[in-house]
JSON list of C-alpha atoms in Angstrom, two decimals:
[
{"chain": "A", "resi": 1, "resn": "MET", "atom": "CA", "xyz": [5.28, 13.77, -128.87]},
{"chain": "A", "resi": 2, "resn": "ARG", "atom": "CA", "xyz": [7.27, 15.06, -126.38]},
{"chain": "A", "resi": 3, "resn": "GLY", "atom": "CA", "xyz": [5.97, 13.12, -123.61]},
{"chain": "A", "resi": 4, "resn": "ILE", "atom": "CA", "xyz": [6.56, 9.62, -125.54]},
{"chain": "A", "resi": 5, "resn": "ILE", "atom": "CA", "xyz": [9.84, 10.56, -126.59]},
{"chain": "A", "resi": 6, "resn": "GLY", "atom": "CA", "xyz": [10.83, 11.48, -123.10]},
{"chain": "A", "resi": 7, "resn": "PHE", "atom": "CA", "xyz": [9.27, 8.43, -121.60]},
{"chain": "A", "resi": 8, "resn": "ILE", "atom": "CA", "xyz": [11.31, 6.02, -124.15]},
{"chain": "A", "resi": 9, "resn": "ALA", "atom": "CA", "xyz": [14.96, 8.17, -123.12]},
{"chain": "A", "resi": 10, "resn": "MET", "atom": "CA", "xyz": [13.86, 7.95, -119.54]},
{"chain": "A", "resi": 11, "resn": "LEU", "atom": "CA", "xyz": [13.34, 4.16, -120.14]},
{"chain": "A", "resi": 12, "resn": "GLN", "atom": "CA", "xyz": [16.58, 3.67, -122.41]},
{"chain": "A", "resi": 13, "resn": "GLY", "atom": "CA", "xyz": [18.95, 6.02, -119.63]},
{"chain": "A", "resi": 14, "resn": "ALA", "atom": "CA", "xyz": [17.28, 3.76, -116.71]},
{"chain": "A", "resi": 15, "resn": "LEU", "atom": "CA", "xyz": [18.33, 0.62, -118.34]},
{"chain": "A", "resi": 16, "resn": "GLY", "atom": "CA", "xyz": [21.69, 1.60, -119.65]},
{"chain": "A", "resi": 17, "resn": "PHE", "atom": "CA", "xyz": [22.28, 2.73, -116.13]},
{"chain": "A", "resi": 18, "resn": "ILE", "atom": "CA", "xyz": [21.37, -0.22, -114.25]},
{"chain": "A", "resi": 19, "resn": "GLY", "atom": "CA", "xyz": [22.67, -2.57, -116.83]},
{"chain": "A", "resi": 20, "resn": "GLN", "atom": "CA", "xyz": [26.22, -1.00, -116.16]},
{"chain": "A", "resi": 21, "resn": "VAL", "atom": "CA", "xyz": [26.20, -0.28, -112.57]},
{"chain": "A", "resi": 22, "resn": "PHE", "atom": "CA", "xyz": [24.28, -3.39, -111.23]},
{"chain": "A", "resi": 23, "resn": "PHE", "atom": "CA", "xyz": [25.05, -5.88, -113.87]},
{"chain": "A", "resi": 24, "resn": "ASP", "atom": "CA", "xyz": [28.24, -5.08, -115.95]},
{"chain": "A", "resi": 25, "resn": "SER", "atom": "CA", "xyz": [26.71, -5.38, -118.99]},
{"chain": "A", "resi": 26, "resn": "GLY", "atom": "CA", "xyz": [24.73, -3.10, -121.52]},
{"chain": "A", "resi": 27, "resn": "TRP", "atom": "CA", "xyz": [20.91, -2.80, -121.32]},
{"chain": "A", "resi": 28, "resn": "GLY", "atom": "CA", "xyz": [18.59, -1.11, -123.71]},
{"chain": "A", "resi": 29, "resn": "LEU", "atom": "CA", "xyz": [19.26, 0.10, -127.37]},
{"chain": "A", "resi": 30, "resn": "LEU", "atom": "CA", "xyz": [21.81, 2.87, -126.55]},
{"chain": "A", "resi": 31, "resn": "HIS", "atom": "CA", "xyz": [24.54, 0.91, -125.75]},
{"chain": "A", "resi": 32, "resn": "HIS", "atom": "CA", "xyz": [24.64, -0.72, -129.08]},
{"chain": "A", "resi": 33, "resn": "TRP", "atom": "CA", "xyz": [25.15, 2.67, -130.75]},
{"chain": "A", "resi": 34, "resn": "PHE", "atom": "CA", "xyz": [27.36, 4.93, -128.19]},
{"chain": "A", "resi": 35, "resn": "ASP", "atom": "CA", "xyz": [29.65, 3.59, -125.65]},
{"chain": "A", "resi": 36, "resn": "LEU", "atom": "CA", "xyz": [28.67, 6.15, -122.73]},
{"chain": "A", "resi": 37, "resn": "PRO", "atom": "CA", "xyz": [29.65, 5.97, -119.02]},
{"chain": "A", "resi": 38, "resn": "SER", "atom": "CA", "xyz": [27.05, 5.50, -116.22]},
{"chain": "A", "resi": 39, "resn": "PRO", "atom": "CA", "xyz": [26.68, 9.17, -115.46]},
{"chain": "A", "resi": 40, "resn": "ALA", "atom": "CA", "xyz": [25.89, 10.17, -119.20]},
{"chain": "A", "resi": 41, "resn": "TYR", "atom": "CA", "xyz": [22.89, 7.24, -118.89]},
{"chain": "A", "resi": 42, "resn": "LEU", "atom": "CA", "xyz": [21.76, 9.43, -115.97]},
{"chain": "A", "resi": 43, "resn": "GLY", "atom": "CA", "xyz": [22.07, 12.58, -118.04]},
{"chain": "A", "resi": 44, "resn": "VAL", "atom": "CA", "xyz": [19.69, 10.98, -120.59]},
{"chain": "A", "resi": 45, "resn": "PHE", "atom": "CA", "xyz": [17.23, 9.83, -117.62]},
{"chain": "A", "resi": 46, "resn": "ALA", "atom": "CA", "xyz": [16.94, 13.63, -116.70]},
{"chain": "A", "resi": 47, "resn": "ALA", "atom": "CA", "xyz": [16.47, 14.91, -120.31]},
{"chain": "A", "resi": 48, "resn": "GLY", "atom": "CA", "xyz": [13.84, 12.55, -121.01]},
{"chain": "A", "resi": 49, "resn": "ALA", "atom": "CA", "xyz": [12.31, 13.48, -117.74]},
{"chain": "A", "resi": 50, "resn": "ALA", "atom": "CA", "xyz": [12.29, 16.94, -118.79]},
{"chain": "A", "resi": 51, "resn": "LEU", "atom": "CA", "xyz": [11.28, 16.00, -122.17]},
{"chain": "A", "resi": 52, "resn": "ALA", "atom": "CA", "xyz": [7.74, 14.35, -120.39]},
{"chain": "A", "resi": 53, "resn": "VAL", "atom": "CA", "xyz": [6.99, 16.73, -118.12]},
{"chain": "A", "resi": 54, "resn": "TRP", "atom": "CA", "xyz": [7.64, 19.69, -120.66]},
{"chain": "A", "resi": 55, "resn": "GLY", "atom": "CA", "xyz": [4.88, 17.56, -122.92]},
{"chain": "A", "resi": 56, "resn": "ASP", "atom": "CA", "xyz": [2.54, 16.68, -119.63]},
{"chain": "A", "resi": 57, "resn": "VAL", "atom": "CA", "xyz": [2.49, 21.07, -119.47]},
{"chain": "A", "resi": 58, "resn": "ASP", "atom": "CA", "xyz": [1.89, 21.57, -122.77]},
{"chain": "A", "resi": 59, "resn": "LYS", "atom": "CA", "xyz": [-0.78, 19.27, -122.91]},
{"chain": "A", "resi": 60, "resn": "LYS", "atom": "CA", "xyz": [-2.34, 20.46, -120.16]},
{"chain": "A", "resi": 61, "resn": "ARG", "atom": "CA", "xyz": [-1.81, 24.12, -121.06]},
{"chain": "A", "resi": 62, "resn": "LYS", "atom": "CA", "xyz": [-3.63, 23.39, -124.62]},
{"chain": "A", "resi": 63, "resn": "ARG", "atom": "CA", "xyz": [-6.51, 21.59, -122.69]},
{"chain": "A", "resi": 64, "resn": "VAL", "atom": "CA", "xyz": [-7.05, 24.78, -120.76]},
{"chain": "A", "resi": 65, "resn": "GLY", "atom": "CA", "xyz": [-7.09, 26.84, -123.18]},
{"chain": "A", "resi": 66, "resn": "PRO", "atom": "CA", "xyz": [-5.25, 30.37, -123.53]},
{"chain": "A", "resi": 67, "resn": "GLY", "atom": "CA", "xyz": [-6.14, 33.35, -121.13]},
{"chain": "A", "resi": 68, "resn": "ALA", "atom": "CA", "xyz": [-7.42, 30.95, -118.37]},
{"chain": "A", "resi": 69, "resn": "ALA", "atom": "CA", "xyz": [-6.79, 31.47, -114.81]},
{"chain": "A", "resi": 70, "resn": "GLY", "atom": "CA", "xyz": [-5.18, 28.56, -113.29]}
]
């Protein structure tokens, strides 16, 4: 579940940043609810990337099982 939420956050962060910096308009959903500066969208992207990696590592850890060398 973390991976999906992370991917959505990455997408919204990237869309918001690209829309504000290159096209001077808001893209994605976040600009409808929040008035964020461009660096904040990069922060949303980074937080989403961290969630996606955390979810992927957790999923792989559960698949291998506890106590397995890896």
